[in-house]
Amino acid sequence: MDMLSEYLRAFLCGGIICLIGQLLIDKTSLTPARILVTYVVSGVVLGGLGLYKYVVEFGGAGATVPLTGFGFLLAKGVQKAVGEHGLLGALSGGVTAAAAGITASIFIGYLIALVCKPKSKS
């Protein structure tokens, strides 16, 4: 597969995910927080059912970077940990799989807070 095709598929996949989010914002009374939770839960459910892997195969980073991809990562981590550690893996697998991304987010957020001057909303 050539690079241009990969970029176009990622753009298309990520764009469709963003389009759905924008439609939810414009056409429903859902708050942004509820939409974010909906995306993560959708990723977990689709990942648990084995359906989101097809979206990832098609869209690459366009499917793994959005919040649905985070939910998919949690589901994959739980599935792997349950296979290795039994039912106890259901409690630790998702967090273990996402630990690097969560740590990076916290660290980069902290660095940005040091460099910028955060202000509270008035």
PDB file of C-alpha atoms in Angstrom:
ATOM      1  CA  MET A   1       0.000   0.000   0.000  1.00  0.00           C
ATOM      2  CA  ASP A   2       1.438   3.354  -0.900  1.00  0.00           C
ATOM      3  CA  MET A   3       1.734   6.198   1.561  1.00  0.00           C
ATOM      4  CA  LEU A   4      -0.803   8.479  -0.141  1.00  0.00           C
ATOM      5  CA  SER A   5      -3.468   5.773   0.029  1.00  0.00           C
ATOM      6  CA  GLU A   6      -2.713   5.223   3.716  1.00  0.00           C
ATOM      7  CA  TYR A   7      -3.007   8.949   4.450  1.00  0.00           C
ATOM      8  CA  LEU A   8      -6.259   9.254   2.528  1.00  0.00           C
ATOM      9  CA  ARG A   9      -7.830   6.318   4.361  1.00  0.00           C
ATOM     10  CA  ALA A  10      -6.724   7.688   7.748  1.00  0.00           C
ATOM     11  CA  PHE A  11      -8.126  11.105   6.821  1.00  0.00           C
ATOM     12  CA  LEU A  12     -11.409   9.580   5.664  1.00  0.00           C
ATOM     13  CA  CYS A  13     -11.803   7.393   8.742  1.00  0.00           C
ATOM     14  CA  GLY A  14     -10.886  10.137  11.215  1.00  0.00           C
ATOM     15  CA  GLY A  15     -13.056  12.597   9.311  1.00  0.00           C
ATOM     16  CA  ILE A  16     -16.088  10.339   9.529  1.00  0.00           C
ATOM     17  CA  ILE A  17     -15.541   9.912  13.267  1.00  0.00           C
ATOM     18  CA  CYS A  18     -15.317  13.712  13.653  1.00  0.00           C
ATOM     19  CA  LEU A  19     -18.374  14.207  11.429  1.00  0.00           C
ATOM     20  CA  ILE A  20     -20.406  11.924  13.682  1.00  0.00           C
ATOM     21  CA  GLY A  21     -19.242  13.913  16.717  1.00  0.00           C
ATOM     22  CA  GLN A  22     -20.173  17.217  15.060  1.00  0.00           C
ATOM     23  CA  LEU A  23     -23.613  15.873  14.149  1.00  0.00           C
ATOM     24  CA  LEU A  24     -24.112  14.775  17.757  1.00  0.00           C
ATOM     25  CA  ILE A  25     -23.172  18.273  18.929  1.00  0.00           C
ATOM     26  CA  ASP A  26     -25.401  20.036  16.388  1.00  0.00           C
ATOM     27  CA  LYS A  27     -28.444  17.764  16.316  1.00  0.00           C
ATOM     28  CA  THR A  28     -28.752  16.503  19.898  1.00  0.00           C
ATOM     29  CA  SER A  29     -28.735  18.018  23.350  1.00  0.00           C
ATOM     30  CA  LEU A  30     -25.793  15.833  24.424  1.00  0.00           C
ATOM     31  CA  THR A  31     -23.027  17.657  26.244  1.00  0.00           C
ATOM     32  CA  PRO A  32     -19.455  17.338  24.951  1.00  0.00           C
ATOM     33  CA  ALA A  33     -18.575  15.234  28.005  1.00  0.00           C
ATOM     34  CA  ARG A  34     -21.324  12.744  27.198  1.00  0.00           C
ATOM     35  CA  ILE A  35     -20.214  12.581  23.581  1.00  0.00           C
ATOM     36  CA  LEU A  36     -16.648  11.843  24.691  1.00  0.00           C
ATOM     37  CA  VAL A  37     -17.862   9.074  26.985  1.00  0.00           C
ATOM     38  CA  THR A  38     -20.040   7.719  24.171  1.00  0.00           C
ATOM     39  CA  TYR A  39     -17.010   7.536  21.893  1.00  0.00           C
ATOM     40  CA  VAL A  40     -14.879   5.685  24.455  1.00  0.00           C
ATOM     41  CA  VAL A  41     -17.677   3.255  25.314  1.00  0.00           C
ATOM     42  CA  SER A  42     -18.367   2.697  21.603  1.00  0.00           C
ATOM     43  CA  GLY A  43     -14.706   1.827  21.091  1.00  0.00           C
ATOM     44  CA  VAL A  44     -14.806  -0.613  24.003  1.00  0.00           C
ATOM     45  CA  VAL A  45     -18.001  -2.297  22.802  1.00  0.00           C
ATOM     46  CA  LEU A  46     -16.924  -2.494  19.147  1.00  0.00           C
ATOM     47  CA  GLY A  47     -13.479  -3.688  20.230  1.00  0.00           C
ATOM     48  CA  GLY A  48     -14.943  -6.300  22.553  1.00  0.00           C
ATOM     49  CA  LEU A  49     -17.159  -7.593  19.757  1.00  0.00           C
ATOM     50  CA  GLY A  50     -14.174  -7.755  17.411  1.00  0.00           C
ATOM     51  CA  LEU A  51     -15.624  -5.218  14.968  1.00  0.00           C
ATOM     52  CA  TYR A  52     -13.374  -2.216  15.536  1.00  0.00           C
ATOM     53  CA  LYS A  53     -10.285  -4.100  14.360  1.00  0.00           C
ATOM     54  CA  TYR A  54     -11.687  -3.867  10.819  1.00  0.00           C
ATOM     55  CA  VAL A  55     -12.008  -0.103  11.175  1.00  0.00           C
ATOM     56  CA  VAL A  56      -8.394   0.027  12.414  1.00  0.00           C
ATOM     57  CA  GLU A  57      -7.216  -2.125   9.503  1.00  0.00           C
ATOM     58  CA  PHE A  58      -8.870   0.290   7.072  1.00  0.00           C
ATOM     59  CA  GLY A  59      -8.237   3.647   8.743  1.00  0.00           C
ATOM     60  CA  GLY A  60      -4.966   3.128  10.633  1.00  0.00           C
ATOM     61  CA  ALA A  61      -4.211   6.207  12.715  1.00  0.00           C
ATOM     62  CA  GLY A  62      -7.540   7.716  11.669  1.00  0.00           C
ATOM     63  CA  ALA A  63      -9.175   5.012  13.775  1.00  0.00           C
ATOM     64  CA  THR A  64      -6.686   4.604  16.628  1.00  0.00           C
ATOM     65  CA  VAL A  65      -6.038   8.241  17.535  1.00  0.00           C
ATOM     66  CA  PRO A  66      -9.633   9.369  18.302  1.00  0.00           C
ATOM     67  CA  LEU A  67     -11.396   8.426  21.521  1.00  0.00           C
ATOM     68  CA  THR A  68     -12.935   5.353  19.944  1.00  0.00           C
ATOM     69  CA  GLY A  69      -9.375   4.108  19.474  1.00  0.00           C
ATOM     70  CA  PHE A  70      -8.742   4.626  23.191  1.00  0.00           C
ATOM     71  CA  GLY A  71     -11.784   2.498  23.979  1.00  0.00           C
ATOM     72  CA  PHE A  72     -10.548  -0.134  21.515  1.00  0.00           C
ATOM     73  CA  LEU A  73      -7.147  -0.147  23.264  1.00  0.00           C
ATOM     74  CA  LEU A  74      -8.859  -0.670  26.636  1.00  0.00           C
ATOM     75  CA  ALA A  75     -10.892  -3.582  25.250  1.00  0.00           C
ATOM     76  CA  LYS A  76      -7.817  -5.226  23.707  1.00  0.00           C
ATOM     77  CA  GLY A  77      -5.921  -4.852  26.985  1.00  0.00           C
ATOM     78  CA  VAL A  78      -8.731  -6.446  28.953  1.00  0.00           C
ATOM     79  CA  GLN A  79      -9.037  -9.332  26.492  1.00  0.00           C
ATOM     80  CA  LYS A  80      -5.298 -10.024  26.661  1.00  0.00           C
ATOM     81  CA  ALA A  81      -5.132  -9.771  30.449  1.00  0.00           C
ATOM     82  CA  VAL A  82      -8.155 -12.023  30.949  1.00  0.00           C
ATOM     83  CA  GLY A  83      -6.489 -14.602  28.719  1.00  0.00           C
ATOM     84  CA  GLU A  84      -3.304 -14.425  30.780  1.00  0.00           C
ATOM     85  CA  HIS A  85      -4.587 -13.831  34.334  1.00  0.00           C
ATOM     86  CA  GLY A  86      -8.213 -14.885  34.309  1.00  0.00           C
ATOM     87  CA  LEU A  87     -11.009 -12.729  35.658  1.00  0.00           C
ATOM     88  CA  LEU A  88      -8.586 -10.554  37.636  1.00  0.00           C
ATOM     89  CA  GLY A  89      -7.202  -9.343  34.307  1.00  0.00           C
ATOM     90  CA  ALA A  90     -10.516  -7.604  33.626  1.00  0.00           C
ATOM     91  CA  LEU A  91      -9.639  -5.116  36.359  1.00  0.00           C
ATOM     92  CA  SER A  92      -6.076  -4.363  35.302  1.00  0.00           C
ATOM     93  CA  GLY A  93      -5.782  -5.106  31.582  1.00  0.00           C
ATOM     94  CA  GLY A  94      -7.270  -1.887  30.190  1.00  0.00           C
ATOM     95  CA  VAL A  95      -5.213   0.419  32.357  1.00  0.00           C
ATOM     96  CA  THR A  96      -2.042  -1.563  31.700  1.00  0.00           C
ATOM     97  CA  ALA A  97      -2.582  -1.372  27.929  1.00  0.00           C
ATOM     98  CA  ALA A  98      -3.215   2.379  28.030  1.00  0.00           C
ATOM     99  CA  ALA A  99      -0.596   3.268  30.662  1.00  0.00           C
ATOM    100  CA  ALA A 100       1.938   4.756  28.237  1.00  0.00           C
ATOM    101  CA  GLY A 101      -0.631   7.024  26.575  1.00  0.00           C
ATOM    102  CA  ILE A 102      -2.115   8.131  29.883  1.00  0.00           C
ATOM    103  CA  THR A 103       1.350   8.870  31.302  1.00  0.00           C
ATOM    104  CA  ALA A 104       2.374  10.828  28.211  1.00  0.00           C
ATOM    105  CA  SER A 105      -0.847  12.865  28.348  1.00  0.00           C
ATOM    106  CA  ILE A 106      -0.349  13.776  31.984  1.00  0.00           C
ATOM    107  CA  PHE A 107       3.332  14.618  31.484  1.00  0.00           C
ATOM    108  CA  ILE A 108       2.767  16.755  28.382  1.00  0.00           C
ATOM    109  CA  GLY A 109      -0.192  18.493  30.046  1.00  0.00           C
ATOM    110  CA  TYR A 110       2.041  19.321  33.002  1.00  0.00           C
ATOM    111  CA  LEU A 111       4.781  20.696  30.732  1.00  0.00           C
ATOM    112  CA  ILE A 112       2.282  22.840  28.846  1.00  0.00           C
ATOM    113  CA  ALA A 113       0.939  24.170  32.153  1.00  0.00           C
ATOM    114  CA  LEU A 114       4.486  25.164  33.149  1.00  0.00           C
ATOM    115  CA  VAL A 115       5.182  26.952  29.865  1.00  0.00           C
ATOM    116  CA  CYS A 116       1.775  28.627  29.424  1.00  0.00           C
ATOM    117  CA  LYS A 117      -0.152  30.729  31.868  1.00  0.00           C
ATOM    118  CA  PRO A 118      -3.364  28.843  32.587  1.00  0.00           C
ATOM    119  CA  LYS A 119      -6.316  31.031  33.474  1.00  0.00           C
ATOM    120  CA  SER A 120      -9.652  30.100  34.930  1.00  0.00           C
ATOM    121  CA  LYS A 121     -12.759  30.861  32.896  1.00  0.00           C
ATOM    122  CA  SER A 122     -14.615  33.941  33.991  1.00  0.00           C
TER     123      SER A 122
END
